[in-house]
PDB file of C-alpha atoms and ligand atoms in Angstrom:
ATOM      1  CA  UNK A 226       0.000   0.000   0.000  1.00  0.00           C
ATOM      2  CA  UNK A 227       1.205   3.508  -0.868  1.00  0.00           C
ATOM      3  CA  UNK A 228       1.330   6.040   1.964  1.00  0.00           C
ATOM      4  CA  UNK A 229       0.158   9.611   1.536  1.00  0.00           C
ATOM      5  CA  UNK A 230       3.743  10.824   1.924  1.00  0.00           C
ATOM      6  CA  UNK A 231       4.931   8.405  -0.757  1.00  0.00           C
ATOM      7  CA  UNK A 232       2.163   9.539  -3.132  1.00  0.00           C
ATOM      8  CA  UNK A 233       3.011  13.211  -2.548  1.00  0.00           C
ATOM      9  CA  UNK A 234       6.744  12.583  -2.992  1.00  0.00           C
ATOM     10  CA  UNK A 235       6.225  10.507  -6.144  1.00  0.00           C
ATOM     11  CA  UNK A 236       3.981  13.085  -7.834  1.00  0.00           C
ATOM     12  CA  UNK A 237       6.205  15.982  -6.760  1.00  0.00           C
ATOM     13  CA  UNK A 238       8.885  14.139  -8.734  1.00  0.00           C
ATOM     14  CA  UNK A 239       6.641  13.374 -11.722  1.00  0.00           C
ATOM     15  CA  UNK A 240       5.048  16.831 -11.976  1.00  0.00           C
ATOM     16  CA  UNK A 241       7.630  18.597 -14.208  1.00  0.00           C
ATOM     17  CA  UNK A 242       7.642  15.764 -16.786  1.00  0.00           C
ATOM     18  CA  UNK A 243       4.198  14.232 -16.183  1.00  0.00           C
ATOM     19  CA  UNK A 244       2.559  15.609 -19.332  1.00  0.00           C
ATOM     20  CA  UNK A 245       5.410  14.337 -21.473  1.00  0.00           C
ATOM     21  CA  UNK A 246       5.470  10.879 -19.863  1.00  0.00           C
ATOM     22  CA  UNK A 247       1.737  10.239 -19.446  1.00  0.00           C
ATOM     23  CA  UNK A 248       0.029  12.837 -21.649  1.00  0.00           C
ATOM     24  CA  UNK A 249      -0.409  11.440 -25.181  1.00  0.00           C
ATOM     25  CA  UNK A 250      -0.099   7.843 -23.929  1.00  0.00           C
ATOM     26  CA  UNK A 251      -3.319   8.053 -21.889  1.00  0.00           C
ATOM     27  CA  UNK A 252      -5.205  10.803 -23.723  1.00  0.00           C
ATOM     28  CA  UNK A 253      -7.513   8.509 -25.715  1.00  0.00           C
ATOM     29  CA  UNK A 254      -8.814   7.045 -22.467  1.00  0.00           C
ATOM     30  CA  UNK A 255      -9.184  10.469 -20.841  1.00  0.00           C
ATOM     31  CA  UNK A 256     -11.173  11.800 -23.811  1.00  0.00           C
ATOM     32  CA  UNK A 257     -13.479   8.780 -23.836  1.00  0.00           C
ATOM     33  CA  UNK A 258     -14.061   8.921 -20.061  1.00  0.00           C
ATOM     34  CA  UNK A 259     -14.921  12.625 -20.033  1.00  0.00           C
ATOM     35  CA  UNK A 260     -17.238  12.197 -23.011  1.00  0.00           C
ATOM     36  CA  UNK A 261     -19.095   9.479 -21.080  1.00  0.00           C
ATOM     37  CA  UNK A 262     -19.091  11.359 -17.767  1.00  0.00           C
ATOM     38  CA  UNK A 263     -19.878  14.895 -18.919  1.00  0.00           C
ATOM     39  CA  UNK A 264     -22.660  14.085 -21.367  1.00  0.00           C
ATOM     40  CA  UNK A 265     -25.291  16.576 -20.119  1.00  0.00           C
ATOM     41  CA  UNK A 266     -25.484  20.350 -19.741  1.00  0.00           C
ATOM     42  CA  UNK A 267     -24.666  22.054 -16.455  1.00  0.00           C
ATOM     43  CA  UNK A 268     -23.418  19.000 -14.571  1.00  0.00           C
ATOM     44  CA  UNK A 269     -21.561  19.351 -11.269  1.00  0.00           C
ATOM     45  CA  UNK A 270     -18.502  17.150 -11.783  1.00  0.00           C
ATOM     46  CA  UNK A 271     -15.834  16.229  -9.260  1.00  0.00           C
ATOM     47  CA  UNK A 272     -12.558  14.959 -10.697  1.00  0.00           C
ATOM     48  CA  UNK A 273     -10.521  13.169  -8.065  1.00  0.00           C
ATOM     49  CA  UNK A 274      -6.732  13.122  -8.515  1.00  0.00           C
ATOM     50  CA  UNK A 275      -7.034  15.656 -11.320  1.00  0.00           C
ATOM     51  CA  UNK A 276      -3.236  15.787 -11.590  1.00  0.00           C
ATOM     52  CA  UNK A 277      -1.972  18.330 -14.120  1.00  0.00           C
ATOM     53  CA  UNK A 278      -5.449  18.688 -15.624  1.00  0.00           C
ATOM     54  CA  UNK A 279      -4.856  16.775 -18.846  1.00  0.00           C
ATOM     55  CA  UNK A 280      -8.564  15.927 -18.981  1.00  0.00           C
ATOM     56  CA  UNK A 281      -9.726  19.562 -18.860  1.00  0.00           C
ATOM     57  CA  UNK A 282      -9.903  20.205 -22.626  1.00  0.00           C
ATOM     58  CA  UNK A 283     -12.462  17.391 -22.948  1.00  0.00           C
ATOM     59  CA  UNK A 284     -15.136  18.854 -20.641  1.00  0.00           C
ATOM     60  CA  UNK A 285     -18.167  20.682 -21.981  1.00  0.00           C
ATOM     61  CA  UNK A 286     -17.870  24.456 -21.523  1.00  0.00           C
ATOM     62  CA  UNK A 287     -21.039  24.467 -19.345  1.00  0.00           C
ATOM     63  CA  UNK A 288     -19.672  22.065 -16.705  1.00  0.00           C
ATOM     64  CA  UNK A 289     -19.175  23.098 -13.077  1.00  0.00           C
ATOM     65  CA  UNK A 290     -15.902  21.358 -12.379  1.00  0.00           C
ATOM     66  CA  UNK A 291     -14.128  20.766  -9.084  1.00  0.00           C
ATOM     67  CA  UNK A 292     -10.717  19.094  -9.179  1.00  0.00           C
ATOM     68  CA  UNK A 293      -8.868  17.764  -6.159  1.00  0.00           C
ATOM     69  CA  UNK A 294      -5.424  16.281  -5.664  1.00  0.00           C
ATOM     70  CA  UNK A 295      -2.977  15.651  -2.819  1.00  0.00           C
ATOM     71  CA  UNK A 296      -0.004  16.966  -4.807  1.00  0.00           C
ATOM     72  CA  UNK A 297       0.498  20.728  -4.765  1.00  0.00           C
ATOM     73  CA  UNK A 298       2.870  20.523  -7.725  1.00  0.00           C
ATOM     74  CA  UNK A 299       0.419  18.583  -9.930  1.00  0.00           C
ATOM     75  CA  UNK A 300      -2.476  20.827  -8.900  1.00  0.00           C
ATOM     76  CA  UNK A 301      -0.525  24.008  -9.750  1.00  0.00           C
ATOM     77  CA  UNK A 302      -0.280  22.757 -13.322  1.00  0.00           C
ATOM     78  CA  UNK A 303      -4.013  21.987 -13.441  1.00  0.00           C
ATOM     79  CA  UNK A 304      -4.787  25.514 -12.241  1.00  0.00           C
ATOM     80  CA  UNK A 305      -2.524  27.012 -14.931  1.00  0.00           C
ATOM     81  CA  UNK A 306      -4.137  24.863 -17.593  1.00  0.00           C
ATOM     82  CA  UNK A 307      -7.650  25.869 -16.500  1.00  0.00           C
ATOM     83  CA  UNK A 308      -6.724  29.556 -16.438  1.00  0.00           C
ATOM     84  CA  UNK A 309      -5.817  29.405 -20.133  1.00  0.00           C
ATOM     85  CA  UNK A 310      -8.923  27.504 -21.215  1.00  0.00           C
ATOM     86  CA  UNK A 311     -12.683  27.895 -21.486  1.00  0.00           C
ATOM     87  CA  UNK A 312     -13.182  26.504 -17.974  1.00  0.00           C
ATOM     88  CA  UNK A 313     -11.387  29.418 -16.298  1.00  0.00           C
ATOM     89  CA  UNK A 314     -14.600  30.645 -14.642  1.00  0.00           C
ATOM     90  CA  UNK A 315     -16.207  27.243 -14.267  1.00  0.00           C
ATOM     91  CA  UNK A 316     -13.543  25.268 -12.414  1.00  0.00           C
ATOM     92  CA  UNK A 317     -12.102  25.204  -8.904  1.00  0.00           C
ATOM     93  CA  UNK A 318      -9.187  23.210  -7.556  1.00  0.00           C
ATOM     94  CA  UNK A 319      -8.457  22.108  -4.012  1.00  0.00           C
ATOM     95  CA  UNK A 320      -5.584  20.372  -2.289  1.00  0.00           C
ATOM     96  CA  UNK A 321      -7.605  17.554  -0.745  1.00  0.00           C
ATOM     97  CA  UNK A 322      -7.380  13.877   0.080  1.00  0.00           C
ATOM     98  CA  UNK A 323      -9.959  11.740  -1.751  1.00  0.00           C
ATOM     99  CA  UNK A 324     -10.238   9.562   1.341  1.00  0.00           C
ATOM    100  CA  UNK A 325     -11.477  12.418   3.555  1.00  0.00           C
ATOM    101  CA  UNK A 326     -13.159  15.062   1.428  1.00  0.00           C
ATOM    102  CA  UNK A 327     -14.524  18.374   2.689  1.00  0.00           C
ATOM    103  CA  UNK A 328     -17.648  18.260   0.495  1.00  0.00           C
ATOM    104  CA  UNK A 329     -21.203  17.789   1.719  1.00  0.00           C
ATOM    105  CA  UNK A 330     -23.039  14.555   0.942  1.00  0.00           C
ATOM    106  CA  UNK A 331     -24.459  14.386  -2.578  1.00  0.00           C
ATOM    107  CA  UNK A 332     -22.586  17.478  -3.831  1.00  0.00           C
ATOM    108  CA  UNK A 333     -21.880  16.157  -7.331  1.00  0.00           C
ATOM    109  CA  UNK A 334     -23.822  14.693 -10.248  1.00  0.00           C
ATOM    110  CA  UNK A 335     -20.753  12.817 -11.482  1.00  0.00           C
ATOM    111  CA  UNK A 336     -17.484  11.747  -9.888  1.00  0.00           C
ATOM    112  CA  UNK A 337     -14.539  11.032 -12.207  1.00  0.00           C
ATOM    113  CA  UNK A 338     -11.303   9.274 -11.231  1.00  0.00           C
ATOM    114  CA  UNK A 339      -8.700   8.729 -13.969  1.00  0.00           C
ATOM    115  CA  UNK A 340      -5.667   6.598 -13.096  1.00  0.00           C
ATOM    116  CA  UNK A 341      -6.125   7.375  -9.405  1.00  0.00           C
ATOM    117  CA  UNK A 342      -7.569   4.180  -7.936  1.00  0.00           C
ATOM    118  CA  UNK A 343      -4.194   2.403  -8.025  1.00  0.00           C
ATOM    119  CA  UNK A 344      -2.472   5.357  -6.334  1.00  0.00           C
ATOM    120  CA  UNK A 345      -4.710   5.907  -3.298  1.00  0.00           C
ATOM    121  CA  UNK A 346      -3.868   4.707   0.168  1.00  0.00           C
ATOM    122  CA  UNK A 347      -7.071   2.981   1.314  1.00  0.00           C
ATOM    123  CA  UNK A 348      -9.494   1.710  -1.317  1.00  0.00           C
ATOM    124  CA  UNK A 349     -12.372   1.169   1.122  1.00  0.00           C
ATOM    125  CA  UNK A 350     -12.252   4.796   2.296  1.00  0.00           C
ATOM    126  CA  UNK A 351     -11.792   5.973  -1.311  1.00  0.00           C
ATOM    127  CA  UNK A 352     -14.938   4.080  -2.389  1.00  0.00           C
ATOM    128  CA  UNK A 353     -16.974   5.224   0.621  1.00  0.00           C
ATOM    129  CA  UNK A 354     -16.060   8.875   0.065  1.00  0.00           C
ATOM    130  CA  UNK A 355     -16.872   8.740  -3.645  1.00  0.00           C
ATOM    131  CA  UNK A 356     -20.290   7.268  -2.873  1.00  0.00           C
ATOM    132  CA  UNK A 357     -20.920   9.870  -0.157  1.00  0.00           C
ATOM    133  CA  UNK A 358     -20.145  12.996  -2.234  1.00  0.00           C
ATOM    134  CA  UNK A 359     -21.904  11.724  -5.373  1.00  0.00           C
ATOM    135  CA  UNK A 360     -25.662  12.349  -5.335  1.00  0.00           C
ATOM    136  CA  UNK A 361     -27.997   9.332  -5.180  1.00  0.00           C
ATOM    137  CA  UNK A 362     -28.365   7.959  -8.726  1.00  0.00           C
ATOM    138  CA  UNK A 363     -25.383  10.073  -9.765  1.00  0.00           C
ATOM    139  CA  UNK A 364     -22.650   8.479 -11.829  1.00  0.00           C
ATOM    140  CA  UNK A 365     -19.114   7.397 -11.101  1.00  0.00           C
ATOM    141  CA  UNK A 366     -16.705   7.068 -14.040  1.00  0.00           C
ATOM    142  CA  UNK A 367     -13.299   5.587 -13.477  1.00  0.00           C
ATOM    143  CA  UNK A 368     -10.391   4.528 -15.678  1.00  0.00           C
ATOM    144  CA  UNK A 369      -7.450   2.426 -14.536  1.00  0.00           C
ATOM    145  CA  UNK A 370      -5.188  -0.431 -15.441  1.00  0.00           C
ATOM    146  CA  UNK A 371      -6.427  -3.684 -13.908  1.00  0.00           C
ATOM    147  CA  UNK A 372      -4.162  -6.704 -13.677  1.00  0.00           C
ATOM    148  CA  UNK A 373      -5.060 -10.047 -15.160  1.00  0.00           C
ATOM    149  CA  UNK A 374      -4.654 -12.887 -12.655  1.00  0.00           C
ATOM    150  CA  UNK A 375      -2.120 -15.046 -14.531  1.00  0.00           C
ATOM    151  CA  UNK A 376       0.668 -14.824 -17.050  1.00  0.00           C
ATOM    152  CA  UNK A 377       3.899 -12.948 -17.430  1.00  0.00           C
ATOM    153  CA  UNK A 378       2.489  -9.434 -16.938  1.00  0.00           C
ATOM    154  CA  UNK A 379       0.848 -10.463 -13.638  1.00  0.00           C
ATOM    155  CA  UNK A 380       4.132 -11.939 -12.407  1.00  0.00           C
ATOM    156  CA  UNK A 381       6.026  -8.823 -13.474  1.00  0.00           C
ATOM    157  CA  UNK A 382       3.552  -6.405 -11.884  1.00  0.00           C
ATOM    158  CA  UNK A 383       3.517  -8.465  -8.662  1.00  0.00           C
ATOM    159  CA  UNK A 384       7.294  -8.280  -8.615  1.00  0.00           C
ATOM    160  CA  UNK A 385       7.217  -4.513  -9.217  1.00  0.00           C
ATOM    161  CA  UNK A 386       4.765  -4.172  -6.319  1.00  0.00           C
ATOM    162  CA  UNK A 387       7.666  -3.775  -3.906  1.00  0.00           C
ATOM    163  CA  UNK A 388       8.461  -0.467  -5.626  1.00  0.00           C
ATOM    164  CA  UNK A 389       4.866   0.838  -5.473  1.00  0.00           C
ATOM    165  CA  UNK A 390       5.753   3.601  -3.008  1.00  0.00           C
ATOM    166  CA  UNK A 391       8.447   5.071  -5.253  1.00  0.00           C
ATOM    167  CA  UNK A 392       6.456   4.468  -8.443  1.00  0.00           C
ATOM    168  CA  UNK A 393       3.418   6.233  -6.955  1.00  0.00           C
ATOM    169  CA  UNK A 394       0.996   3.497  -8.035  1.00  0.00           C
ATOM    170  CA  UNK A 395       0.280  -0.182  -7.449  1.00  0.00           C
ATOM    171  CA  UNK A 396       1.447  -2.105 -10.536  1.00  0.00           C
ATOM    172  CA  UNK A 397      -0.485  -5.231  -9.509  1.00  0.00           C
ATOM    173  CA  UNK A 398      -4.096  -4.087  -9.274  1.00  0.00           C
ATOM    174  CA  UNK A 399      -6.752  -6.775  -9.866  1.00  0.00           C
ATOM    175  CA  UNK A 400     -10.305  -5.675 -10.679  1.00  0.00           C
ATOM    176  CA  UNK A 401     -12.006  -8.033  -8.192  1.00  0.00           C
ATOM    177  CA  UNK A 402      -9.896  -6.665  -5.342  1.00  0.00           C
ATOM    178  CA  UNK A 403     -10.807  -3.105  -6.368  1.00  0.00           C
ATOM    179  CA  UNK A 404     -14.545  -3.939  -6.512  1.00  0.00           C
ATOM    180  CA  UNK A 405     -14.509  -5.814  -3.187  1.00  0.00           C
ATOM    181  CA  UNK A 406     -12.727  -2.995  -1.380  1.00  0.00           C
ATOM    182  CA  UNK A 407     -14.636  -0.030  -2.828  1.00  0.00           C
ATOM    183  CA  UNK A 408     -18.097  -1.619  -2.861  1.00  0.00           C
ATOM    184  CA  UNK A 409     -18.859   0.147  -6.165  1.00  0.00           C
ATOM    185  CA  UNK A 410     -21.654  -1.469  -8.173  1.00  0.00           C
ATOM    186  CA  UNK A 411     -20.296  -1.292 -11.678  1.00  0.00           C
ATOM    187  CA  UNK A 412     -22.879  -1.259 -14.468  1.00  0.00           C
ATOM    188  CA  UNK A 413     -20.537  -1.251 -17.466  1.00  0.00           C
ATOM    189  CA  UNK A 414     -16.913  -2.023 -18.173  1.00  0.00           C
ATOM    190  CA  UNK A 415     -15.248  -1.255 -21.506  1.00  0.00           C
ATOM    191  CA  UNK A 416     -11.692  -1.581 -22.705  1.00  0.00           C
ATOM    192  CA  UNK A 417     -10.114   1.738 -23.552  1.00  0.00           C
ATOM    193  CA  UNK A 418      -6.783   3.423 -24.240  1.00  0.00           C
ATOM    194  CA  UNK A 419      -3.958   2.249 -26.413  1.00  0.00           C
ATOM    195  CA  UNK A 420      -4.491  -1.439 -27.328  1.00  0.00           C
ATOM    196  CA  UNK A 421      -7.563  -1.481 -25.023  1.00  0.00           C
ATOM    197  CA  UNK A 422      -5.330  -2.360 -22.082  1.00  0.00           C
ATOM    198  CA  UNK A 423      -7.100   0.044 -19.724  1.00  0.00           C
ATOM    199  CA  UNK A 424     -10.660  -0.297 -18.424  1.00  0.00           C
ATOM    200  CA  UNK A 425     -13.373   2.323 -18.191  1.00  0.00           C
ATOM    201  CA  UNK A 426     -15.846   1.557 -15.406  1.00  0.00           C
ATOM    202  CA  UNK A 427     -19.259   3.185 -15.028  1.00  0.00           C
ATOM    203  CA  UNK A 428     -21.239   2.872 -11.817  1.00  0.00           C
ATOM    204  CA  UNK A 429     -24.511   4.367 -10.631  1.00  0.00           C
ATOM    205  CA  UNK A 430     -24.539   5.612  -7.077  1.00  0.00           C
ATOM    206  CA  UNK A 431     -27.270   3.895  -5.158  1.00  0.00           C
TER     207      UNK A 431
HETATM  208  C1  SAM B 757      -1.422   8.758 -12.082  1.00  0.00           C
HETATM  209  S1  SAM B 757      -1.867  10.392 -11.576  1.00  0.00           S
HETATM  210  C2  SAM B 757      -3.308  10.692 -12.575  1.00  0.00           C
HETATM  211  C3  SAM B 757      -3.514  12.153 -12.831  1.00  0.00           C
HETATM  212  C4  SAM B 757      -4.655  12.493 -13.817  1.00  0.00           C
HETATM  213  N1  SAM B 757      -5.918  11.976 -13.332  1.00  0.00           N
HETATM  214  C5  SAM B 757      -4.378  12.002 -15.214  1.00  0.00           C
HETATM  215  O1  SAM B 757      -5.332  11.646 -15.926  1.00  0.00           O
HETATM  216  O2  SAM B 757      -3.237  12.037 -15.641  1.00  0.00           O
HETATM  217  C6  SAM B 757      -2.579  10.105  -9.966  1.00  0.00           C
HETATM  218  C7  SAM B 757      -2.934  11.399  -9.235  1.00  0.00           C
HETATM  219  O3  SAM B 757      -3.665  11.055  -8.046  1.00  0.00           O
HETATM  220  C8  SAM B 757      -3.207  11.874  -6.985  1.00  0.00           C
HETATM  221  N2  SAM B 757      -3.535  11.205  -5.708  1.00  0.00           N
HETATM  222  C9  SAM B 757      -2.931  10.159  -5.116  1.00  0.00           C
HETATM  223  N3  SAM B 757      -3.531   9.838  -3.952  1.00  0.00           N
HETATM  224  C10 SAM B 757      -4.557  10.719  -3.815  1.00  0.00           C
HETATM  225  C11 SAM B 757      -5.556  10.920  -2.803  1.00  0.00           C
HETATM  226  N4  SAM B 757      -5.625  10.151  -1.725  1.00  0.00           N
HETATM  227  N5  SAM B 757      -6.438  11.937  -2.980  1.00  0.00           N
HETATM  228  C12 SAM B 757      -6.386  12.731  -4.095  1.00  0.00           C
HETATM  229  N6  SAM B 757      -5.469  12.592  -5.067  1.00  0.00           N
HETATM  230  C13 SAM B 757      -4.564  11.591  -4.931  1.00  0.00           C
HETATM  231  C14 SAM B 757      -1.723  12.043  -7.259  1.00  0.00           C
HETATM  232  O4  SAM B 757      -1.176  13.158  -6.587  1.00  0.00           O
HETATM  233  C15 SAM B 757      -1.704  12.195  -8.778  1.00  0.00           C
HETATM  234  O5  SAM B 757      -1.820  13.527  -9.195  1.00  0.00           O
END
């Protein structure tokens, strides 16, 4: 498990080069997820672990967007990106832990989490907080890598697990473990991203 300090240290390190390393590589999945999540006018959307804000260009201009992250350095980049775009007046960013959010119950129509689930510290608290701040019948849209149980890539990612703290994410991250811990009731799963190796999960809050 990754500690909060490890996550902050890892993403402080990634921040200057994050867009170069993980920008184009994951952009297809980001675009698809935001298209699914922000499909109606005037939605209140929370993006957890918004990072440097690479998803921002894909939101509708009428969204009310709140982005949170535990890394000051990543968040500073998201704020800069928002300032230069159409969401300047329609977005707010907070340094906040997804596992203990300051929002009231049911504050958002949609909660989005892109490549965050495998970086958080406690999946049960992460899932409980997402369900709490999303309104009843609201939607939860999440993209992540999920490990397959067998084969070479599972062995490799298990092996790399010992470096999770420095990497800033859990390389071995099975879907059933994620679902058990978070208690999310997923309605649809689709492959996405380059070679369909990532998964886009949609859940209804209720
Ligand atoms: C792999 S990056 C993904 C960033 C962005 N969503 C993207 O599409 O590139 C994971 C992000 O989650 C943030 N993070 C890790 N643990 C968190 C937590 N408990 N609460 C909020 N953000 C967290 C990290 O600081 C980092 O910015």
